[in-house]
PDB file of C-alpha atoms in Angstrom:
ATOM      1  CA  UNK A 261     -27.253 -64.353 -23.723  1.00  0.00           C
ATOM      2  CA  UNK A 262     -24.579 -62.784 -25.042  1.00  0.00           C
ATOM      3  CA  UNK A 263     -24.725 -59.175 -27.245  1.00  0.00           C
ATOM      4  CA  UNK A 264     -22.205 -57.987 -28.347  1.00  0.00           C
ATOM      5  CA  UNK A 265     -21.567 -55.224 -30.914  1.00  0.00           C
ATOM      6  CA  UNK A 266     -20.114 -56.282 -34.680  1.00  0.00           C
ATOM      7  CA  UNK A 267     -18.383 -54.495 -37.448  1.00  0.00           C
ATOM      8  CA  UNK A 268     -21.243 -54.027 -40.052  1.00  0.00           C
ATOM      9  CA  UNK A 269     -18.701 -53.890 -42.734  1.00  0.00           C
ATOM     10  CA  UNK A 270     -19.002 -57.659 -42.012  1.00  0.00           C
ATOM     11  CA  UNK A 271     -22.119 -57.183 -43.253  1.00  0.00           C
ATOM     12  CA  UNK A 272     -22.410 -55.232 -46.292  1.00  0.00           C
ATOM     13  CA  UNK A 273     -19.059 -56.352 -46.609  1.00  0.00           C
ATOM     14  CA  UNK A 274     -17.179 -54.634 -50.025  1.00  0.00           C
ATOM     15  CA  UNK A 275     -20.508 -55.045 -51.912  1.00  0.00           C
ATOM     16  CA  UNK A 276     -21.486 -50.609 -50.855  1.00  0.00           C
ATOM     17  CA  UNK A 277     -18.026 -49.572 -52.937  1.00  0.00           C
ATOM     18  CA  UNK A 278     -18.741 -51.857 -56.043  1.00  0.00           C
ATOM     19  CA  UNK A 279     -22.180 -50.459 -56.067  1.00  0.00           C
ATOM     20  CA  UNK A 280     -20.415 -46.231 -55.670  1.00  0.00           C
ATOM     21  CA  UNK A 281     -21.546 -44.511 -59.201  1.00  0.00           C
ATOM     22  CA  UNK A 282     -18.287 -42.908 -59.728  1.00  0.00           C
ATOM     23  CA  UNK A 283     -18.224 -39.270 -61.638  1.00  0.00           C
ATOM     24  CA  UNK A 284     -15.725 -38.719 -65.045  1.00  0.00           C
ATOM     25  CA  UNK A 285     -15.522 -34.902 -65.879  1.00  0.00           C
ATOM     26  CA  UNK A 286     -14.245 -34.087 -69.405  1.00  0.00           C
ATOM     27  CA  UNK A 287     -12.801 -30.953 -68.835  1.00  0.00           C
ATOM     28  CA  UNK A 288     -11.150 -28.727 -71.646  1.00  0.00           C
ATOM     29  CA  UNK A 289     -11.681 -26.186 -74.320  1.00  0.00           C
ATOM     30  CA  UNK A 290     -13.495 -27.218 -77.638  1.00  0.00           C
ATOM     31  CA  UNK A 291     -11.196 -29.507 -78.733  1.00  0.00           C
ATOM     32  CA  UNK A 292     -12.901 -31.286 -75.959  1.00  0.00           C
ATOM     33  CA  UNK A 293     -16.073 -29.502 -76.510  1.00  0.00           C
ATOM     34  CA  UNK A 294     -17.401 -30.166 -79.851  1.00  0.00           C
ATOM     35  CA  UNK A 295     -15.608 -33.008 -80.848  1.00  0.00           C
ATOM     36  CA  UNK A 296     -16.510 -36.929 -80.921  1.00  0.00           C
ATOM     37  CA  UNK A 297     -14.105 -38.767 -79.056  1.00  0.00           C
ATOM     38  CA  UNK A 298     -16.490 -37.792 -76.322  1.00  0.00           C
ATOM     39  CA  UNK A 299     -18.775 -40.376 -77.506  1.00  0.00           C
ATOM     40  CA  UNK A 300     -16.060 -43.291 -79.746  1.00  0.00           C
ATOM     41  CA  UNK A 301     -15.230 -42.821 -76.414  1.00  0.00           C
ATOM     42  CA  UNK A 302     -17.968 -44.109 -74.366  1.00  0.00           C
ATOM     43  CA  UNK A 303     -18.813 -46.406 -76.866  1.00  0.00           C
ATOM     44  CA  UNK A 304     -15.458 -48.409 -76.278  1.00  0.00           C
ATOM     45  CA  UNK A 305     -16.421 -47.874 -71.872  1.00  0.00           C
ATOM     46  CA  UNK A 306     -20.012 -48.833 -72.083  1.00  0.00           C
ATOM     47  CA  UNK A 307     -19.583 -53.203 -73.337  1.00  0.00           C
ATOM     48  CA  UNK A 308     -16.606 -52.720 -69.667  1.00  0.00           C
ATOM     49  CA  UNK A 309     -17.099 -52.320 -65.982  1.00  0.00           C
ATOM     50  CA  UNK A 310     -16.682 -48.655 -66.415  1.00  0.00           C
ATOM     51  CA  UNK A 311     -19.710 -48.435 -68.753  1.00  0.00           C
ATOM     52  CA  UNK A 312     -22.212 -47.033 -65.595  1.00  0.00           C
ATOM     53  CA  UNK A 313     -19.798 -44.142 -64.658  1.00  0.00           C
ATOM     54  CA  UNK A 314     -21.378 -41.291 -64.373  1.00  0.00           C
ATOM     55  CA  UNK A 315     -19.872 -38.170 -66.569  1.00  0.00           C
ATOM     56  CA  UNK A 316     -20.528 -34.637 -65.907  1.00  0.00           C
ATOM     57  CA  UNK A 317     -20.343 -31.562 -66.723  1.00  0.00           C
ATOM     58  CA  UNK A 318     -22.448 -27.823 -67.370  1.00  0.00           C
ATOM     59  CA  UNK A 319     -22.122 -28.594 -71.321  1.00  0.00           C
ATOM     60  CA  UNK A 320     -23.201 -31.896 -73.461  1.00  0.00           C
ATOM     61  CA  UNK A 321     -21.633 -30.055 -76.965  1.00  0.00           C
ATOM     62  CA  UNK A 322     -20.505 -31.738 -79.313  1.00  0.00           C
ATOM     63  CA  UNK A 323     -19.867 -32.960 -83.731  1.00  0.00           C
ATOM     64  CA  UNK A 324     -22.850 -34.132 -84.835  1.00  0.00           C
ATOM     65  CA  UNK A 325     -21.433 -37.760 -83.961  1.00  0.00           C
ATOM     66  CA  UNK A 326     -23.655 -39.511 -84.696  1.00  0.00           C
ATOM     67  CA  UNK A 327     -25.107 -41.516 -81.728  1.00  0.00           C
ATOM     68  CA  UNK A 328     -28.274 -40.040 -78.805  1.00  0.00           C
ATOM     69  CA  UNK A 329     -27.032 -42.573 -76.071  1.00  0.00           C
ATOM     70  CA  UNK A 330     -23.837 -41.420 -74.923  1.00  0.00           C
ATOM     71  CA  UNK A 331     -24.169 -39.518 -71.982  1.00  0.00           C
ATOM     72  CA  UNK A 332     -22.651 -36.029 -73.100  1.00  0.00           C
ATOM     73  CA  UNK A 333     -21.562 -34.221 -70.050  1.00  0.00           C
ATOM     74  CA  UNK A 334     -18.557 -32.972 -69.860  1.00  0.00           C
ATOM     75  CA  UNK A 335     -16.900 -29.877 -69.399  1.00  0.00           C
ATOM     76  CA  UNK A 336     -15.924 -28.224 -72.752  1.00  0.00           C
ATOM     77  CA  UNK A 337     -15.577 -25.134 -73.052  1.00  0.00           C
ATOM     78  CA  UNK A 338     -14.900 -23.145 -76.703  1.00  0.00           C
ATOM     79  CA  UNK A 339     -13.136 -20.759 -77.361  1.00  0.00           C
ATOM     80  CA  UNK A 340     -11.771 -20.690 -73.433  1.00  0.00           C
ATOM     81  CA  UNK A 341      -8.413 -19.718 -71.764  1.00  0.00           C
ATOM     82  CA  UNK A 342      -6.474 -21.896 -68.771  1.00  0.00           C
ATOM     83  CA  UNK A 343      -5.478 -18.703 -67.899  1.00  0.00           C
ATOM     84  CA  UNK A 344      -8.279 -17.025 -67.939  1.00  0.00           C
ATOM     85  CA  UNK A 345     -11.207 -20.014 -66.750  1.00  0.00           C
ATOM     86  CA  UNK A 346      -8.162 -20.311 -63.935  1.00  0.00           C
ATOM     87  CA  UNK A 347      -8.165 -16.244 -62.904  1.00  0.00           C
ATOM     88  CA  UNK A 348     -11.689 -16.211 -63.063  1.00  0.00           C
ATOM     89  CA  UNK A 349     -11.995 -19.039 -61.062  1.00  0.00           C
ATOM     90  CA  UNK A 350     -15.019 -20.541 -63.460  1.00  0.00           C
ATOM     91  CA  UNK A 351     -14.110 -23.946 -62.259  1.00  0.00           C
ATOM     92  CA  UNK A 352     -14.848 -23.554 -59.196  1.00  0.00           C
ATOM     93  CA  UNK A 353     -18.757 -22.452 -59.847  1.00  0.00           C
ATOM     94  CA  UNK A 354     -18.355 -25.757 -62.243  1.00  0.00           C
ATOM     95  CA  UNK A 355     -17.324 -28.350 -59.692  1.00  0.00           C
ATOM     96  CA  UNK A 356     -19.733 -26.992 -57.128  1.00  0.00           C
ATOM     97  CA  UNK A 357     -22.781 -28.027 -59.711  1.00  0.00           C
ATOM     98  CA  UNK A 358     -20.670 -31.296 -60.860  1.00  0.00           C
ATOM     99  CA  UNK A 359     -18.797 -32.850 -58.030  1.00  0.00           C
ATOM    100  CA  UNK A 360     -16.268 -35.186 -59.764  1.00  0.00           C
ATOM    101  CA  UNK A 361     -13.781 -37.749 -59.205  1.00  0.00           C
ATOM    102  CA  UNK A 362     -11.941 -37.820 -62.242  1.00  0.00           C
ATOM    103  CA  UNK A 363     -10.820 -35.389 -64.181  1.00  0.00           C
ATOM    104  CA  UNK A 364      -9.195 -35.073 -67.775  1.00  0.00           C
ATOM    105  CA  UNK A 365      -8.246 -32.076 -69.176  1.00  0.00           C
ATOM    106  CA  UNK A 366      -7.295 -31.146 -72.492  1.00  0.00           C
ATOM    107  CA  UNK A 367      -6.930 -27.054 -72.312  1.00  0.00           C
ATOM    108  CA  UNK A 368      -3.996 -24.449 -73.754  1.00  0.00           C
ATOM    109  CA  UNK A 369      -4.289 -24.076 -76.963  1.00  0.00           C
ATOM    110  CA  UNK A 370      -6.210 -20.775 -76.894  1.00  0.00           C
ATOM    111  CA  UNK A 371      -3.690 -19.551 -74.594  1.00  0.00           C
ATOM    112  CA  UNK A 372      -1.495 -20.641 -77.283  1.00  0.00           C
ATOM    113  CA  UNK A 373      -3.047 -19.748 -80.467  1.00  0.00           C
ATOM    114  CA  UNK A 374      -5.190 -16.681 -79.337  1.00  0.00           C
ATOM    115  CA  UNK A 375      -2.422 -14.915 -77.132  1.00  0.00           C
ATOM    116  CA  UNK A 376       0.368 -16.837 -77.545  1.00  0.00           C
ATOM    117  CA  UNK A 377       0.604 -17.252 -73.622  1.00  0.00           C
ATOM    118  CA  UNK A 378       4.369 -17.816 -72.092  1.00  0.00           C
ATOM    119  CA  UNK A 379       3.639 -21.159 -71.280  1.00  0.00           C
ATOM    120  CA  UNK A 380       5.527 -20.454 -67.136  1.00  0.00           C
ATOM    121  CA  UNK A 381       1.800 -19.007 -67.276  1.00  0.00           C
ATOM    122  CA  UNK A 382       0.019 -21.354 -68.500  1.00  0.00           C
ATOM    123  CA  UNK A 383       1.164 -24.041 -66.244  1.00  0.00           C
ATOM    124  CA  UNK A 384       1.051 -21.593 -63.874  1.00  0.00           C
ATOM    125  CA  UNK A 385      -3.096 -21.583 -64.326  1.00  0.00           C
ATOM    126  CA  UNK A 386      -2.263 -25.635 -64.654  1.00  0.00           C
ATOM    127  CA  UNK A 387      -1.978 -25.235 -60.917  1.00  0.00           C
ATOM    128  CA  UNK A 388      -4.278 -23.020 -60.039  1.00  0.00           C
ATOM    129  CA  UNK A 389      -6.503 -25.580 -61.613  1.00  0.00           C
ATOM    130  CA  UNK A 390      -5.477 -28.829 -59.743  1.00  0.00           C
ATOM    131  CA  UNK A 391      -6.292 -26.970 -57.235  1.00  0.00           C
ATOM    132  CA  UNK A 392     -10.211 -26.707 -56.796  1.00  0.00           C
ATOM    133  CA  UNK A 393     -10.073 -30.387 -58.115  1.00  0.00           C
ATOM    134  CA  UNK A 394      -9.356 -30.879 -54.728  1.00  0.00           C
ATOM    135  CA  UNK A 395      -9.728 -28.823 -53.158  1.00  0.00           C
ATOM    136  CA  UNK A 396     -13.595 -30.054 -54.305  1.00  0.00           C
ATOM    137  CA  UNK A 397     -12.660 -32.724 -53.759  1.00  0.00           C
ATOM    138  CA  UNK A 398      -8.674 -34.352 -52.429  1.00  0.00           C
ATOM    139  CA  UNK A 399      -9.358 -37.613 -53.948  1.00  0.00           C
ATOM    140  CA  UNK A 400     -10.113 -36.414 -57.685  1.00  0.00           C
ATOM    141  CA  UNK A 401      -7.673 -39.116 -59.945  1.00  0.00           C
ATOM    142  CA  UNK A 402      -6.725 -36.533 -63.099  1.00  0.00           C
ATOM    143  CA  UNK A 403      -5.532 -36.944 -66.401  1.00  0.00           C
ATOM    144  CA  UNK A 404      -3.464 -33.915 -68.169  1.00  0.00           C
ATOM    145  CA  UNK A 405      -2.821 -34.201 -71.976  1.00  0.00           C
ATOM    146  CA  UNK A 406       0.432 -32.774 -73.944  1.00  0.00           C
ATOM    147  CA  UNK A 407      -1.541 -31.342 -76.437  1.00  0.00           C
ATOM    148  CA  UNK A 408      -3.072 -31.681 -80.138  1.00  0.00           C
ATOM    149  CA  UNK A 409      -0.973 -30.366 -82.483  1.00  0.00           C
ATOM    150  CA  UNK A 410      -2.074 -27.265 -85.177  1.00  0.00           C
ATOM    151  CA  UNK A 411      -2.726 -27.466 -87.961  1.00  0.00           C
ATOM    152  CA  UNK A 412      -1.610 -23.653 -89.346  1.00  0.00           C
ATOM    153  CA  UNK A 413       1.022 -21.274 -88.861  1.00  0.00           C
ATOM    154  CA  UNK A 414       3.667 -21.796 -86.079  1.00  0.00           C
ATOM    155  CA  UNK A 415       2.202 -22.351 -82.767  1.00  0.00           C
ATOM    156  CA  UNK A 416       3.018 -26.606 -83.260  1.00  0.00           C
ATOM    157  CA  UNK A 417       7.331 -25.116 -81.378  1.00  0.00           C
ATOM    158  CA  UNK A 418       5.223 -23.150 -78.050  1.00  0.00           C
ATOM    159  CA  UNK A 419       2.681 -26.274 -78.635  1.00  0.00           C
ATOM    160  CA  UNK A 420       5.791 -28.777 -77.909  1.00  0.00           C
ATOM    161  CA  UNK A 421       6.942 -26.593 -74.971  1.00  0.00           C
ATOM    162  CA  UNK A 422       3.812 -26.732 -73.439  1.00  0.00           C
ATOM    163  CA  UNK A 423       4.025 -30.299 -73.156  1.00  0.00           C
ATOM    164  CA  UNK A 424       7.577 -30.734 -72.341  1.00  0.00           C
ATOM    165  CA  UNK A 425       6.841 -28.111 -69.615  1.00  0.00           C
ATOM    166  CA  UNK A 426       4.093 -30.461 -68.287  1.00  0.00           C
ATOM    167  CA  UNK A 427       5.129 -33.593 -67.138  1.00  0.00           C
ATOM    168  CA  UNK A 428       8.039 -31.788 -64.635  1.00  0.00           C
ATOM    169  CA  UNK A 429       4.655 -29.190 -63.994  1.00  0.00           C
ATOM    170  CA  UNK A 430       2.868 -32.682 -63.649  1.00  0.00           C
ATOM    171  CA  UNK A 431       5.039 -35.049 -61.173  1.00  0.00           C
ATOM    172  CA  UNK A 432       5.088 -32.450 -58.682  1.00  0.00           C
ATOM    173  CA  UNK A 433       1.992 -32.180 -58.092  1.00  0.00           C
ATOM    174  CA  UNK A 434       1.176 -35.308 -57.817  1.00  0.00           C
ATOM    175  CA  UNK A 435       0.205 -37.261 -54.321  1.00  0.00           C
ATOM    176  CA  UNK A 436      -1.457 -40.871 -53.357  1.00  0.00           C
ATOM    177  CA  UNK A 437      -4.736 -39.495 -53.445  1.00  0.00           C
ATOM    178  CA  UNK A 438      -5.381 -37.194 -56.067  1.00  0.00           C
ATOM    179  CA  UNK A 439      -3.075 -38.169 -58.175  1.00  0.00           C
ATOM    180  CA  UNK A 440      -1.240 -36.866 -62.334  1.00  0.00           C
ATOM    181  CA  UNK A 441      -1.275 -38.951 -64.483  1.00  0.00           C
ATOM    182  CA  UNK A 442       0.046 -36.749 -68.520  1.00  0.00           C
ATOM    183  CA  UNK A 443      -0.919 -38.921 -71.965  1.00  0.00           C
ATOM    184  CA  UNK A 444       0.572 -38.095 -74.489  1.00  0.00           C
ATOM    185  CA  UNK A 445      -1.604 -36.716 -77.427  1.00  0.00           C
ATOM    186  CA  UNK A 446       0.740 -35.399 -79.643  1.00  0.00           C
ATOM    187  CA  UNK A 447       2.806 -38.013 -80.703  1.00  0.00           C
ATOM    188  CA  UNK A 448       1.439 -39.753 -83.515  1.00  0.00           C
ATOM    189  CA  UNK A 449      -1.402 -36.813 -84.240  1.00  0.00           C
ATOM    190  CA  UNK A 450      -0.990 -35.070 -87.334  1.00  0.00           C
ATOM    191  CA  UNK A 451      -1.458 -31.594 -87.933  1.00  0.00           C
ATOM    192  CA  UNK A 452      -2.922 -31.751 -91.621  1.00  0.00           C
ATOM    193  CA  UNK A 453      -4.664 -35.469 -91.928  1.00  0.00           C
ATOM    194  CA  UNK A 454      -6.170 -35.796 -87.954  1.00  0.00           C
ATOM    195  CA  UNK A 455      -7.524 -32.137 -88.300  1.00  0.00           C
ATOM    196  CA  UNK A 456     -11.059 -31.611 -89.900  1.00  0.00           C
ATOM    197  CA  UNK A 457     -10.877 -27.603 -90.073  1.00  0.00           C
ATOM    198  CA  UNK A 458      -6.800 -26.764 -88.797  1.00  0.00           C
ATOM    199  CA  UNK A 459      -7.782 -27.145 -84.752  1.00  0.00           C
ATOM    200  CA  UNK A 460     -10.126 -29.803 -83.893  1.00  0.00           C
ATOM    201  CA  UNK A 461      -9.934 -33.567 -85.097  1.00  0.00           C
ATOM    202  CA  UNK A 462     -11.416 -35.636 -87.089  1.00  0.00           C
ATOM    203  CA  UNK A 463     -12.588 -38.741 -87.501  1.00  0.00           C
ATOM    204  CA  UNK A 464      -9.397 -40.392 -87.010  1.00  0.00           C
ATOM    205  CA  UNK A 465      -8.519 -37.487 -84.780  1.00  0.00           C
ATOM    206  CA  UNK A 466     -11.396 -38.719 -82.279  1.00  0.00           C
ATOM    207  CA  UNK A 467      -9.934 -42.733 -82.682  1.00  0.00           C
ATOM    208  CA  UNK A 468      -5.873 -41.592 -82.089  1.00  0.00           C
ATOM    209  CA  UNK A 469      -7.331 -39.366 -78.608  1.00  0.00           C
ATOM    210  CA  UNK A 470      -9.636 -42.023 -77.801  1.00  0.00           C
ATOM    211  CA  UNK A 471      -6.785 -44.829 -77.873  1.00  0.00           C
ATOM    212  CA  UNK A 472      -4.172 -42.214 -75.750  1.00  0.00           C
ATOM    213  CA  UNK A 473      -6.806 -41.359 -73.323  1.00  0.00           C
ATOM    214  CA  UNK A 474      -8.291 -44.657 -72.480  1.00  0.00           C
ATOM    215  CA  UNK A 475      -5.854 -46.574 -71.031  1.00  0.00           C
ATOM    216  CA  UNK A 476      -5.018 -44.458 -69.381  1.00  0.00           C
ATOM    217  CA  UNK A 477      -8.620 -43.469 -68.339  1.00  0.00           C
ATOM    218  CA  UNK A 478      -9.495 -46.694 -67.381  1.00  0.00           C
ATOM    219  CA  UNK A 479      -6.810 -46.933 -64.701  1.00  0.00           C
ATOM    220  CA  UNK A 480      -7.657 -43.433 -63.439  1.00  0.00           C
ATOM    221  CA  UNK A 481     -11.536 -45.437 -62.166  1.00  0.00           C
ATOM    222  CA  UNK A 482      -9.658 -48.554 -60.991  1.00  0.00           C
ATOM    223  CA  UNK A 483      -7.370 -45.771 -58.654  1.00  0.00           C
ATOM    224  CA  UNK A 484      -9.738 -43.989 -57.408  1.00  0.00           C
ATOM    225  CA  UNK A 485     -12.355 -46.964 -56.945  1.00  0.00           C
ATOM    226  CA  UNK A 486     -10.050 -48.940 -54.957  1.00  0.00           C
ATOM    227  CA  UNK A 487      -9.988 -45.412 -53.134  1.00  0.00           C
ATOM    228  CA  UNK A 488     -13.875 -45.441 -52.409  1.00  0.00           C
ATOM    229  CA  UNK A 489     -13.626 -49.055 -51.983  1.00  0.00           C
ATOM    230  CA  UNK A 490     -11.686 -48.411 -48.805  1.00  0.00           C
ATOM    231  CA  UNK A 491     -13.180 -45.282 -47.764  1.00  0.00           C
ATOM    232  CA  UNK A 492     -17.002 -46.550 -47.601  1.00  0.00           C
ATOM    233  CA  UNK A 493     -15.310 -49.210 -45.550  1.00  0.00           C
ATOM    234  CA  UNK A 494     -13.749 -48.152 -42.992  1.00  0.00           C
ATOM    235  CA  UNK A 495     -16.894 -45.613 -42.254  1.00  0.00           C
ATOM    236  CA  UNK A 496     -18.394 -48.653 -42.494  1.00  0.00           C
ATOM    237  CA  UNK A 497     -16.482 -50.854 -40.197  1.00  0.00           C
ATOM    238  CA  UNK A 498     -17.266 -47.772 -37.684  1.00  0.00           C
ATOM    239  CA  UNK A 499     -20.948 -47.999 -37.482  1.00  0.00           C
ATOM    240  CA  UNK A 500     -21.465 -51.071 -35.329  1.00  0.00           C
ATOM    241  CA  UNK A 501     -24.857 -52.954 -34.431  1.00  0.00           C
ATOM    242  CA  UNK A 502     -26.263 -54.916 -31.139  1.00  0.00           C
ATOM    243  CA  UNK A 503     -25.809 -58.692 -32.544  1.00  0.00           C
ATOM    244  CA  UNK A 504     -27.816 -61.453 -30.172  1.00  0.00           C
ATOM    245  CA  UNK A 505     -26.014 -65.207 -29.990  1.00  0.00           C
TER     246      UNK A 505
END
């Protein structure tokens, strides 16, 4: 009788990682909370292989989107500043309650509109928030938006400055394990015809945001799933079971 050890991964193959459920957190302010781009994005993802992704977050706010079936979980907080979320360490608790593999972030509008915070201070807050994400999950995949314009006041000059600063900031923090992708939600978005109240997207604005989020999010899901698959197979390969021949 010959007894030898074989990796359990040989028996399980790639099915282990295939069954892993990705967790996605939409993170931001009211432009993430009381809108309908999340519902429309979920509907666009549903018929794809990413339709079973688990959306996570402590909130379920929206804007009467007319879909009772979509996963409303999100971490959008109306009126919140990026600087305050960072300084008060609020994201720490949110991620403890709802860990995520992929996070989208559209944040900074209230910092500019409410308190005219300097771009450098907002970027510093973003750095803190990314650190929190990675402390919660070192392999977090992050998609950061250059934020949409406003439909009133002179805020868009400051918004454009923030959007410009986001690109080198993301490049400086990008890692293989936890990449940061930047998407442009500003270009092609009208501060008049795509907003319902000068701040929040209307139907056409939601559609435009979905069209920007979708390819980046699918890419992030693919990268996250591949990383999970590799981690699962590595862990499985370390577990050996006796085999008798």
